[in-house]
Short mmCIF file of C-alpha atoms and ligand atoms in Angstrom, two decimals:
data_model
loop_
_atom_site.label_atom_id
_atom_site.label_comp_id
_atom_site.label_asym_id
_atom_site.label_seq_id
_atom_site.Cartn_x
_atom_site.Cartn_y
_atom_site.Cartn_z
CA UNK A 1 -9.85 -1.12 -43.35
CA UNK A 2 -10.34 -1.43 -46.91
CA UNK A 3 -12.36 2.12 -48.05
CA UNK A 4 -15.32 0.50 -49.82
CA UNK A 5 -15.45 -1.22 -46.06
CA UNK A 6 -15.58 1.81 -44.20
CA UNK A 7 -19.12 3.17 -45.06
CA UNK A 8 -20.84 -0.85 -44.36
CA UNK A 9 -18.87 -0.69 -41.10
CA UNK A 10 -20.22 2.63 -40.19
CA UNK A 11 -23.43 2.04 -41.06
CA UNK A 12 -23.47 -1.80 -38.74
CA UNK A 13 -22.26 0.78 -36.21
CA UNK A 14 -25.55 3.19 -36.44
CA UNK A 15 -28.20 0.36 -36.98
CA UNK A 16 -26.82 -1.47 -33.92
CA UNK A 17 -26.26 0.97 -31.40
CA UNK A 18 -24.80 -0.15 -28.12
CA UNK A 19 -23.86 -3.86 -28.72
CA UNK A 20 -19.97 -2.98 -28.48
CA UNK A 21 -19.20 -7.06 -28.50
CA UNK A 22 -21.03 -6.93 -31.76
CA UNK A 23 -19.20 -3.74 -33.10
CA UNK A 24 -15.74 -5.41 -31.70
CA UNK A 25 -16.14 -9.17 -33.92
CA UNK A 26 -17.47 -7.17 -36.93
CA UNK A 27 -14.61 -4.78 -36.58
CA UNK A 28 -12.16 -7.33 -36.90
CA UNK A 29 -13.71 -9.32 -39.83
CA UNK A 30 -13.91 -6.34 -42.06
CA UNK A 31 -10.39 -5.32 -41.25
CA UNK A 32 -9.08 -8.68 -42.15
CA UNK A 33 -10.68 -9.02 -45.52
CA UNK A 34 -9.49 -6.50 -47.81
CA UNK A 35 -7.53 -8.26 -50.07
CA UNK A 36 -10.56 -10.44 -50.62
CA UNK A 37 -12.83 -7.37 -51.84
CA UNK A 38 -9.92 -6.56 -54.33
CA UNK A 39 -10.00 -10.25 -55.79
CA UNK A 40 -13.36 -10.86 -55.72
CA UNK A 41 -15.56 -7.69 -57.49
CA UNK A 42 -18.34 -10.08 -57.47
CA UNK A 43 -19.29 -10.05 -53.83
CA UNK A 44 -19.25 -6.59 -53.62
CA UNK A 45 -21.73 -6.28 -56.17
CA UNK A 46 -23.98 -8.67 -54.64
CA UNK A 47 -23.81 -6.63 -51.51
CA UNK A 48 -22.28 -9.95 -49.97
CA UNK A 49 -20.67 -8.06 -46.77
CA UNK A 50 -23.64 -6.19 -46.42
CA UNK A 51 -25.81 -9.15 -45.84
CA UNK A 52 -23.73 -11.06 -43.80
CA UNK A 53 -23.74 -8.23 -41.18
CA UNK A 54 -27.51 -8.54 -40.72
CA UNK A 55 -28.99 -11.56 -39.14
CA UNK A 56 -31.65 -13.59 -41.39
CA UNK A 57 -33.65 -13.87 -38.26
CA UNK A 58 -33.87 -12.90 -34.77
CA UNK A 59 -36.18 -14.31 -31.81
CA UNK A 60 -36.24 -12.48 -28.41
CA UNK A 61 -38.63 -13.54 -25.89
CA UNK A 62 -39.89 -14.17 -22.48
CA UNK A 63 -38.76 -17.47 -20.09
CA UNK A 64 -41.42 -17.11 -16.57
CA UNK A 65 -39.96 -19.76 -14.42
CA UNK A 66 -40.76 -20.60 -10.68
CA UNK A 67 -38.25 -21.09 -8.40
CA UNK A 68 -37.99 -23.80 -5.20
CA UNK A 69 -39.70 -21.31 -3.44
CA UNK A 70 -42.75 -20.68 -5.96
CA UNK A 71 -41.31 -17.22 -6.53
CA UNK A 72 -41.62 -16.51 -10.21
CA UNK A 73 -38.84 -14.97 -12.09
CA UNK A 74 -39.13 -13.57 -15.41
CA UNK A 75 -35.78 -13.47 -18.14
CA UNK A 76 -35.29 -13.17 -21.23
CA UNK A 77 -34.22 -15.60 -24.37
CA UNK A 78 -32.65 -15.31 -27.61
CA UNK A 79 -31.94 -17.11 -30.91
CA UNK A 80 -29.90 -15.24 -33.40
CA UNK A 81 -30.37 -16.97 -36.94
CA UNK A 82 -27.51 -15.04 -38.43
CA UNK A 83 -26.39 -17.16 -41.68
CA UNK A 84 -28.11 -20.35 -43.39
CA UNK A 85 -26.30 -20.50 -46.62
CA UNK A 86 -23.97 -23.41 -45.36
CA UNK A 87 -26.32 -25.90 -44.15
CA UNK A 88 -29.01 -25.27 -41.09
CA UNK A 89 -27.97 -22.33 -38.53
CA UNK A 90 -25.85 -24.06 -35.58
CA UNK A 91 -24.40 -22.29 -32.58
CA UNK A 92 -24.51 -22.58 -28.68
CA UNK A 93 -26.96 -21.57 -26.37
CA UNK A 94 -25.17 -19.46 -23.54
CA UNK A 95 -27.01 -18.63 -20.10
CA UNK A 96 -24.87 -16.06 -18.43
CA UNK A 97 -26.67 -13.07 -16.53
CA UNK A 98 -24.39 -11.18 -18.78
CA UNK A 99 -25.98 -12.32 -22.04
CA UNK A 100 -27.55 -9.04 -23.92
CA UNK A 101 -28.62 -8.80 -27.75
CA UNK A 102 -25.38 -7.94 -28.44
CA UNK A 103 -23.41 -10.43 -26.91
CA UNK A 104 -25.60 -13.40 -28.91
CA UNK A 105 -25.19 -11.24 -31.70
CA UNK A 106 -21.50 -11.42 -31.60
CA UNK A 107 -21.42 -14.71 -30.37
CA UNK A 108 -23.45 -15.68 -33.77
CA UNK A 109 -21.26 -13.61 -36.26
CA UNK A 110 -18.11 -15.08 -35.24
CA UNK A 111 -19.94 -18.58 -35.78
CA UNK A 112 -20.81 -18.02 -39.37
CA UNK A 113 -16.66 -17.90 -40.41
CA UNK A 114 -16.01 -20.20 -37.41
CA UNK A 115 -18.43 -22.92 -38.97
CA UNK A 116 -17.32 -22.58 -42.17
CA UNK A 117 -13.63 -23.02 -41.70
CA UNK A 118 -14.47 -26.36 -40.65
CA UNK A 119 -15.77 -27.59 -44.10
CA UNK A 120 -18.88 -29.28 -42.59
CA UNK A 121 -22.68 -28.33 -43.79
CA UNK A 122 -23.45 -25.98 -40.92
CA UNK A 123 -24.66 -22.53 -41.19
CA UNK A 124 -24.04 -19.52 -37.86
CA UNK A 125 -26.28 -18.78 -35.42
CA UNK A 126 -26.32 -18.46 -31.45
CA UNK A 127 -28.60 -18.19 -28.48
CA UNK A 128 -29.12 -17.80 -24.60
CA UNK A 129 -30.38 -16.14 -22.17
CA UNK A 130 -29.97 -13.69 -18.98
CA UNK A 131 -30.90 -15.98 -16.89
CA UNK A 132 -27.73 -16.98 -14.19
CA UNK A 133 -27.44 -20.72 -13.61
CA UNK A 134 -25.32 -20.22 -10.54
CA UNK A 135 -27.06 -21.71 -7.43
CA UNK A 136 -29.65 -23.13 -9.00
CA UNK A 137 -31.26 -26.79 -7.73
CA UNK A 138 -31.43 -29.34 -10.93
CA UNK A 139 -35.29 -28.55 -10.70
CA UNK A 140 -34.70 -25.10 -11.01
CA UNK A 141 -33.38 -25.41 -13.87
CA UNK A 142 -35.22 -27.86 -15.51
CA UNK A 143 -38.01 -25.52 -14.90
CA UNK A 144 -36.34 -22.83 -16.75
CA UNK A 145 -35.22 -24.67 -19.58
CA UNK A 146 -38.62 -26.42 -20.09
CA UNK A 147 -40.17 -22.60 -19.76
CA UNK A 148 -37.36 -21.74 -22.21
CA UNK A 149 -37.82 -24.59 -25.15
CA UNK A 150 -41.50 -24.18 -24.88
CA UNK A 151 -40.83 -20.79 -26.68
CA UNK A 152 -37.82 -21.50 -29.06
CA UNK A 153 -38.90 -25.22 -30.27
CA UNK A 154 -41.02 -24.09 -33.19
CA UNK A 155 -38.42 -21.95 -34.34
CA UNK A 156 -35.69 -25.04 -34.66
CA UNK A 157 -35.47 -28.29 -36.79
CA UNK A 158 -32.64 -30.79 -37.63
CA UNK A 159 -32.94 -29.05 -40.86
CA UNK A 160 -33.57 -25.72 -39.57
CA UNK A 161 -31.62 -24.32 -36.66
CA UNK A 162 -29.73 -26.55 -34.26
CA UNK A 163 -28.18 -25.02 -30.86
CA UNK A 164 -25.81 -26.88 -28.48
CA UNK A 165 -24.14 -25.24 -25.35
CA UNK A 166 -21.80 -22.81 -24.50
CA UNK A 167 -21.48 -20.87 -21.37
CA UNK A 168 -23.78 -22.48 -18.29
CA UNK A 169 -25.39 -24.85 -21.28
CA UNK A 170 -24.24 -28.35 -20.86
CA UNK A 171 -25.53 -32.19 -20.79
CA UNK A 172 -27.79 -31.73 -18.11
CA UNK A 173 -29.46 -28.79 -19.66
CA UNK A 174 -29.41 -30.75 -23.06
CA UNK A 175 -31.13 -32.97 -21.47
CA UNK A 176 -33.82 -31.16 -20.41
CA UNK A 177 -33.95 -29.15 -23.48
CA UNK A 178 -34.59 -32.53 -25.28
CA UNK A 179 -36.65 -33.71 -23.36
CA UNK A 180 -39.18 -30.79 -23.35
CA UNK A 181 -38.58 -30.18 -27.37
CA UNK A 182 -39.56 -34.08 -27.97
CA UNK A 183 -42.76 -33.97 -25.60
CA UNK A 184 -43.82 -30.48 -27.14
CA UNK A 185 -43.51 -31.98 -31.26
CA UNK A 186 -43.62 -35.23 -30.36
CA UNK A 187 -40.72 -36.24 -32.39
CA UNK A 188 -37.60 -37.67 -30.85
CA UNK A 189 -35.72 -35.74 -33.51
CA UNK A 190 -32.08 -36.35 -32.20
CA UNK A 191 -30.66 -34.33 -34.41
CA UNK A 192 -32.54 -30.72 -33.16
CA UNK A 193 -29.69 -30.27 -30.74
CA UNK A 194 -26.39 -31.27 -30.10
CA UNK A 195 -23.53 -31.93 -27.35
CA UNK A 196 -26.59 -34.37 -25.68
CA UNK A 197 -25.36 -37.18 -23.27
CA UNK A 198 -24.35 -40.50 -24.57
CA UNK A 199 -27.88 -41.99 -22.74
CA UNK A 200 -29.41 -40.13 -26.11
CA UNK A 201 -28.50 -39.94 -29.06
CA UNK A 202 -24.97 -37.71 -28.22
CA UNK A 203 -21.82 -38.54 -29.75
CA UNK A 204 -18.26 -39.87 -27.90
CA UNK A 205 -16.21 -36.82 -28.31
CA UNK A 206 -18.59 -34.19 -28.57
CA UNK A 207 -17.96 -33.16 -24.76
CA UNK A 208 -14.06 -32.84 -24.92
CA UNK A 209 -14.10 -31.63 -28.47
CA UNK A 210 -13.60 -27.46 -28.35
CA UNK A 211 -10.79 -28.17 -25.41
CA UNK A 212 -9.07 -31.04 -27.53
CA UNK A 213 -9.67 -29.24 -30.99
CA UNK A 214 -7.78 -26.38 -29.02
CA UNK A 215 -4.76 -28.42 -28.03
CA UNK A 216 -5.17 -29.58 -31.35
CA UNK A 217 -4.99 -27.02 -33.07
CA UNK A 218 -1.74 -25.25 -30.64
CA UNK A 219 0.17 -28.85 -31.58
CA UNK A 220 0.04 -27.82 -35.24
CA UNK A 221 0.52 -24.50 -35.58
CA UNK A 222 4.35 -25.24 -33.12
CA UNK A 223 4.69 -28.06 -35.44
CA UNK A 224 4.84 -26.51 -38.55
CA UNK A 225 7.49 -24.35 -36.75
CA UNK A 226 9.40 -27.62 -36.32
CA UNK A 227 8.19 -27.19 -32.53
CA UNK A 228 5.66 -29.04 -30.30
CA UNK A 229 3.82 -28.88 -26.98
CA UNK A 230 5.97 -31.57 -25.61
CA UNK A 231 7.54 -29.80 -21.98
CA UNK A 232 5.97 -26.70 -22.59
CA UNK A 233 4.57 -24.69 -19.29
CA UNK A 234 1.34 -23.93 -20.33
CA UNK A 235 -2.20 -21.68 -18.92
CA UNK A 236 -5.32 -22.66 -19.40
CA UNK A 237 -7.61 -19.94 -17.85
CA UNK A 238 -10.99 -20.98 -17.32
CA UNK A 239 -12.14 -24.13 -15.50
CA UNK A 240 -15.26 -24.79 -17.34
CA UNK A 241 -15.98 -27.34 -20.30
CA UNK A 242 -13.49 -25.92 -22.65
CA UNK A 243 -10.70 -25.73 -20.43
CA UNK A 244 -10.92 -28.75 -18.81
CA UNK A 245 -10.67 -31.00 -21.59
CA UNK A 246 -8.25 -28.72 -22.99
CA UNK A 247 -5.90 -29.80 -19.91
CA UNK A 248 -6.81 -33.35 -20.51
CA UNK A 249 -5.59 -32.97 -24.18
CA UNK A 250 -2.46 -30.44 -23.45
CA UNK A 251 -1.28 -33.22 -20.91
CA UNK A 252 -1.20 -36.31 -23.23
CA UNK A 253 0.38 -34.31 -25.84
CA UNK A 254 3.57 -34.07 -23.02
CA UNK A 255 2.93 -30.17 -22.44
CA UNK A 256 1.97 -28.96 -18.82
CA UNK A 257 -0.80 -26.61 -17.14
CA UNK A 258 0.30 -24.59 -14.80
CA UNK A 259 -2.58 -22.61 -14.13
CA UNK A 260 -6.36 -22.40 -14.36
CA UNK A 261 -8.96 -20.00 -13.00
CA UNK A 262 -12.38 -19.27 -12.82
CA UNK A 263 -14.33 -15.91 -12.08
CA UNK A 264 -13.27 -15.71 -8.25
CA UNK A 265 -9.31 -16.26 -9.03
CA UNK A 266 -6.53 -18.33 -10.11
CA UNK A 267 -4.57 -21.51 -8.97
CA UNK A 268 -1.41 -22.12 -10.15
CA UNK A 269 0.43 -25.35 -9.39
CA UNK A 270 3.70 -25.39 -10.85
CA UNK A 271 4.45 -28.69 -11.36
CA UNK A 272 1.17 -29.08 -13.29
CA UNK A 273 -2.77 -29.13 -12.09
CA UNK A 274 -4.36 -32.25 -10.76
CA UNK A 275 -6.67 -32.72 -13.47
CA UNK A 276 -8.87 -35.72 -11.87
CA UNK A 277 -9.52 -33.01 -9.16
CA UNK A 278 -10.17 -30.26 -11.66
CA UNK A 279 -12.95 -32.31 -13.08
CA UNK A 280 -14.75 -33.38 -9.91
CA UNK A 281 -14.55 -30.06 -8.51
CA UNK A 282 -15.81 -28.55 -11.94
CA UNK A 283 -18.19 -31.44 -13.03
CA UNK A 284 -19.50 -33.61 -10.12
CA UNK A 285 -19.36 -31.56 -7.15
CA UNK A 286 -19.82 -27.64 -9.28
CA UNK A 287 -18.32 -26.07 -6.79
CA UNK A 288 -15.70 -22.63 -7.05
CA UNK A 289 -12.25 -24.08 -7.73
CA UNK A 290 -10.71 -22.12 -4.82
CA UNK A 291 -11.59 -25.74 -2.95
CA UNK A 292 -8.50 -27.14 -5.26
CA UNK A 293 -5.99 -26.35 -2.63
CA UNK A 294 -7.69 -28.08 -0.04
CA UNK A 295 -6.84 -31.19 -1.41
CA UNK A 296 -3.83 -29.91 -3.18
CA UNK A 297 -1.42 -27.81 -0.45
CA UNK A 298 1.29 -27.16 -2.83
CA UNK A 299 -0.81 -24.92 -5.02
CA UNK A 300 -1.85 -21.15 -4.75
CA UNK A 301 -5.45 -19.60 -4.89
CA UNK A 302 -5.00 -16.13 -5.27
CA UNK A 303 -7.59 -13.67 -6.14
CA UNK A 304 -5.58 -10.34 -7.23
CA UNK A 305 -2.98 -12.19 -9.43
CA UNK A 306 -3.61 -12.01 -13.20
CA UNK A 307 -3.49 -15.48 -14.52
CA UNK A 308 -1.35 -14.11 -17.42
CA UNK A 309 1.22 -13.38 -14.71
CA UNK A 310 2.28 -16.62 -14.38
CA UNK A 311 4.92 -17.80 -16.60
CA UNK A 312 4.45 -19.73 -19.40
CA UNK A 313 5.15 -20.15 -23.22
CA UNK A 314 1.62 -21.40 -24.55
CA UNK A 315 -1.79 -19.14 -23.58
CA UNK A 316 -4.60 -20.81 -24.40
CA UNK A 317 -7.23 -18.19 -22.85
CA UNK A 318 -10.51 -20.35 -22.58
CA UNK A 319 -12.63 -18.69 -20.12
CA UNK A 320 -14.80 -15.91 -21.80
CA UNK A 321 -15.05 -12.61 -23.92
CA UNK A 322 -12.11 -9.67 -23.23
CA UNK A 323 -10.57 -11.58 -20.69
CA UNK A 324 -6.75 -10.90 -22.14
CA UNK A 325 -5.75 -7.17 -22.37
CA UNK A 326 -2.96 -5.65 -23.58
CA UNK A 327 -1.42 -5.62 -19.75
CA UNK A 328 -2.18 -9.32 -20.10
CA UNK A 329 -0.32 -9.36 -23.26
CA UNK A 330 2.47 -7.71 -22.09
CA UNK A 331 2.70 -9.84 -19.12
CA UNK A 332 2.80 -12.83 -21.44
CA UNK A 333 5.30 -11.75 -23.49
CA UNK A 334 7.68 -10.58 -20.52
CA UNK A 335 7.53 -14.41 -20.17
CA UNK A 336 8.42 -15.56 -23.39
CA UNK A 337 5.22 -16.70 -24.55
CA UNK A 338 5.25 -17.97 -28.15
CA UNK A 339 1.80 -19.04 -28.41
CA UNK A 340 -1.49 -17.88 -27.64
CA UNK A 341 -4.56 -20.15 -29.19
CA UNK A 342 -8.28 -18.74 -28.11
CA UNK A 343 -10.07 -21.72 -26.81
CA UNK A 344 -13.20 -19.13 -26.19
CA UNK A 345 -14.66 -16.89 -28.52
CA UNK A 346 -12.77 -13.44 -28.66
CA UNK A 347 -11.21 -13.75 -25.67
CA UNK A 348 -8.23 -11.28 -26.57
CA UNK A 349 -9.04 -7.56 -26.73
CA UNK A 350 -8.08 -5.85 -29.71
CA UNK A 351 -5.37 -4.05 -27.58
CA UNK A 352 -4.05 -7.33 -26.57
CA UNK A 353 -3.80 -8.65 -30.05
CA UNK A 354 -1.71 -5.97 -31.27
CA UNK A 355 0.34 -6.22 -28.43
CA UNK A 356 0.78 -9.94 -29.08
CA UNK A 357 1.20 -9.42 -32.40
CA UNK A 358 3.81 -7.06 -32.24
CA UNK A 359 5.84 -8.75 -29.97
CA UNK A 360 5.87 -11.81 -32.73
CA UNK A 361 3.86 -14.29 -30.24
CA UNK A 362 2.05 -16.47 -32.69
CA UNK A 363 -1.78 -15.83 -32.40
CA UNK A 364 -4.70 -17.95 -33.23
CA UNK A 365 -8.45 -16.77 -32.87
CA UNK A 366 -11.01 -18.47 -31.26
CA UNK A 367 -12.57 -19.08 -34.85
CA UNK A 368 -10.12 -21.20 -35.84
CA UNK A 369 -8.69 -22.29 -32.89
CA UNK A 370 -11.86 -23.47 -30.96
CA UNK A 371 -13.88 -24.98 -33.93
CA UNK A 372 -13.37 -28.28 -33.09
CA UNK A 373 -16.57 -28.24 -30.88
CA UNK A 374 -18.70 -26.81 -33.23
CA UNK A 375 -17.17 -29.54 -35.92
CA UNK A 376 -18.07 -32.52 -33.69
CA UNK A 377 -20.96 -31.15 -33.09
CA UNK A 378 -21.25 -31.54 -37.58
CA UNK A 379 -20.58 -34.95 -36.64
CA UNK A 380 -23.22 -35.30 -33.93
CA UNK A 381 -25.74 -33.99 -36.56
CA UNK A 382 -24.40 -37.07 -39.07
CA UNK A 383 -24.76 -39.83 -36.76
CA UNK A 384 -27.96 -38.76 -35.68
CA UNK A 385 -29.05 -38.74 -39.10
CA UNK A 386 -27.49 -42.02 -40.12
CA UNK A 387 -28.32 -43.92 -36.94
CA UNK A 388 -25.04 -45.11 -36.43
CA UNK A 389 -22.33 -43.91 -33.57
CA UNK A 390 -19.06 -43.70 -34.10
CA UNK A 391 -16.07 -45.07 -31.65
CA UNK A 392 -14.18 -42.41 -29.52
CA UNK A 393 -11.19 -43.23 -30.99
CA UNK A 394 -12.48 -42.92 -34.60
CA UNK A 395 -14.30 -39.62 -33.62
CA UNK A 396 -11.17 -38.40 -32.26
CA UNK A 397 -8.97 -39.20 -34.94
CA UNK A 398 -12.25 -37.15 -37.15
CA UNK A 399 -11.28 -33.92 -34.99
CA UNK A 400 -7.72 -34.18 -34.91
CA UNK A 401 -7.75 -34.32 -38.75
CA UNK A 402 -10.17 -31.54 -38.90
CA UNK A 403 -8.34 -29.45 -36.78
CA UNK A 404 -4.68 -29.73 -39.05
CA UNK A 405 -7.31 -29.18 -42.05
CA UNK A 406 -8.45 -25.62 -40.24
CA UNK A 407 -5.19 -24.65 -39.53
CA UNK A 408 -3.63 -25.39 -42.75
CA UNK A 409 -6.21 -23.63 -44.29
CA UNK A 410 -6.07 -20.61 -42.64
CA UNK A 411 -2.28 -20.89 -43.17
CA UNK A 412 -2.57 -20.69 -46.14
CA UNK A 413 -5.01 -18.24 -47.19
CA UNK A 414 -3.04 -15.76 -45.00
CA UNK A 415 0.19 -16.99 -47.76
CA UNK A 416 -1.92 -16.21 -50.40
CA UNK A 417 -3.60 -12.76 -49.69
CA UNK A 418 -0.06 -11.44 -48.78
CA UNK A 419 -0.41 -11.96 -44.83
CA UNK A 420 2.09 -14.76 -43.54
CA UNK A 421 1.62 -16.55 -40.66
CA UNK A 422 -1.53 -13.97 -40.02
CA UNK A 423 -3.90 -16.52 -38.54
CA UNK A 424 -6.68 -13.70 -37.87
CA UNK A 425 -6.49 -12.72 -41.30
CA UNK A 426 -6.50 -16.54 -42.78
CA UNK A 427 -9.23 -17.16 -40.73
CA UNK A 428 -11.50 -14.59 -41.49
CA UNK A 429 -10.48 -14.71 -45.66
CA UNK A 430 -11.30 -18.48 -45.91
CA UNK A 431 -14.46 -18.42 -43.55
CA UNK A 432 -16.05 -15.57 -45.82
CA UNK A 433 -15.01 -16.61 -49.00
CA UNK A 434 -16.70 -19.81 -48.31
CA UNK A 435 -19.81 -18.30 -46.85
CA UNK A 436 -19.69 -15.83 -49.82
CA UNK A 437 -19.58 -17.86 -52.36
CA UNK A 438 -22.67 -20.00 -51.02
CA UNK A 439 -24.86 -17.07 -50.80
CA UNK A 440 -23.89 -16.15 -54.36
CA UNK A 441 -24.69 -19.41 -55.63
CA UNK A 442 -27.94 -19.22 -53.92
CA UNK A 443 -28.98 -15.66 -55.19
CA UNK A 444 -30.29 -12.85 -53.28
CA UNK A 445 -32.15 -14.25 -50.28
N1 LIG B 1 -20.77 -23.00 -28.34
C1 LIG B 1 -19.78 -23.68 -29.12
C2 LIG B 1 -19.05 -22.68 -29.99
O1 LIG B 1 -18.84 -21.56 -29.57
C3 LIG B 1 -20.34 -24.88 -29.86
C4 LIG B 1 -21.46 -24.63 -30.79
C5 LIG B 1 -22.10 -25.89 -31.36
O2 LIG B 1 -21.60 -26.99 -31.10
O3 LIG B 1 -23.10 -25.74 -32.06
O4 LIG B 1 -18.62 -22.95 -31.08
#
């Protein structure tokens, strides 16, 4: 780390005790952006780095709820505001009984670079809550998110703060979201939240966007290697929204997934997963995807087998947070993995990205390389406020150019600060110079 780095990143450390995720994304920003503190005296002197590790704003509070049985439960919520020099703070809302302080607080950091890699007007900011969707009727929670908005509405604004989903947030909790946000101000301000359903005011893409922005995003970086996706084995872990549409886009681009997972295990079906299944297992039916071998005999479900076991040359780890280790990474590269593109946010441990990137696998982060939700989710916000909604094929082509524009940005800033092919370090250089130079423009606020 660069030394006039060392005594901010100690001092994040002591203010924040305990939120290791936290620790971990800040960790590997300020590792990454040395050679931008040498070029650009400025920042330092506005105490740019310094700022940027503390949150403009952050909400914490109570969500009662009743369940089917009229026994009340009581969790907790959060909004993160970290960064609003780029346009109104935007970021998911992610209800997980895992979610702490910490974990939002991560969650939002990584947006701020994430968000401004894509070149849209959004600023960084994230939310959730404890509470664990899992088993839940649709009353339930509609209850809880209508308990949940109740608190967080007057703290958002198309021109304010603007969350979409993430983990166990999708169109039906948008929905009700919406719905209780427009009956508490008595706007129908479409453009408070995004990632809605097409019934109102969502946009065509925005659903398949972080999982096709991730195939995306794989295609060029083999590409300008003079490779491509075309009859690659590929796995996909994860069976949620990211990785299912990252399937959908991995397929048409001629590659093949040969494995997805959730929490309970893995399936791998070698001559590629049955993605109409997938979807109504996953989307209609939410059920555990151990039922895809009911339908599908010549697949495995196996519980102890590390999904990284399974042989592949792209990784595109889409599940959650830490999920690939350095065993993982070692296991991949045993295979001959070339490629390994996070489709969630930090899903590679640190361990595991040395290990990846000492073995030469090419490595994109999840701040690149799953931006293309967040960016649709720019172009949500547009159409809302314009009226107007774009065709899927037009919003498509949108992403797809977005996506070569992140990449060959971050390809290039790692050229220029002396880091070739360094996608963690091109990331994190162009997202903060951007960001940086905002907040100096703006002065000290
Ligand atoms: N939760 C997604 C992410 O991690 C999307 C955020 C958004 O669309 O605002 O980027």
């Amino acid at each position: 780390m660069h030394p006039t780095l060392e005594p901010i990143h100690q001092r994040v450390l002591d203010r924040n005790p305990g939120e290791t995720e936290f620790h971990q994304a800040v960790h590997e920003v300020l590792e990454s952006i040395g050679p931008a503190v040498d070029k650009h005296p400025e920042y330092a002197e506005a105490r740019i780095v310094e700022r940027i590790c503390e949150p403009e704003r952050q909400i914490i509070f109570r969500v009662p709820w009743e369940d089917d049985d009229g026994d009340i439960h009581i969790n907790r919520g959060f909004r993160v505001e970290f960064n609003s020099a780029l346009g109104p703070f935007k970021g998911g809302l992610r209800f997980h009984p895992t979610v702490l302080l910490g974990t939002v607080k991560f969650l939002g950091f990584e947006q701020i670079f994430k968000n401004a890699l894509t070149g849209l007007p959004i600023g960084g900011g994230k939310g959730g809550s404890d509470f664990d969707p899992r088993g839940r009727s649709d009353r339930e929670i509609m209850r809880f998110c209508q308990s949940f908005m109740t608190e967080l509405y007057r703290h958002l604004g198309e021109y304010t703060d603007v969350p979409a989903g993430d983990m166990g947030v999708g169109g039906r909790e948008l929905g009700y979201l919406f719905g209780q946000y427009k009956r508490i101000t008595n706007r129908y301000e479409s453009g408070v939240l995004t990632g809605k359903a097409l019934a109102f005011g969502g946009a065509q893409v925005r659903r398949e966007a972080t999982g096709y922005g991730s195939a995306f995003f794989a295609r060029r970086a083999l590409e300008v290697r003079g490779d491509s996706l075309e009859g690659k084995d590929v796995v996909v872990s994860g069976s949620g929204n990211v990785a299912l549409y990252t399937v959908e886009k991995v397929h048409q681009l001629g590659g093949r997934v040969v494995a997805v997972s959730d929490s309970d295990g893995v399936v791998h079906d070698p001559q590629g997963v049955d993605l109409e299944l997938l979807k109504d297992i996953k989307e209609v039916r939410r059920e555990r995807l151990r039922v895809y071998t009911d339908k599908i005999g010549r697949a495995e479900f196996s519980t102890d087998r590390s999904i990284w076991d399974v042989p592949c040359q792209v990784a595109l780890p889409s599940a959650t947070q830490n999920e690939l280790d350095a065993d993982g990474a070692r296991a991949l590269l045993r295979s001959g993995c070339r490629f390994v593109g996070e489709g969630a946010n930090m899903p590679t441990t640190p361990d595991g990205v040395e290990v990846l990137r000492e073995g030469g696998v090419i490595f994109a982060p999840g701040k690149a390389a799953n931006a293309g939700g967040v960016a649709a989710s720019a172009l949500e916000m547009q159409q809302n406020a314009s009226r107007d909604s774009w065709s899927f094929e037009y919003s498509e082509n949108r992403l797809s150019e977005i996506m070569t524009d992140i990449h060959d940005r971050c390809h290039a800033t790692a050229e220029e600060y002396g880091r070739p092919g360094d996608y963690v370090a091109g990331a994190n250089i162009a997202g903060y110079a951007r960001v940086a130079d905002a907040m100096l423009a703006l002065g000290l606020v």
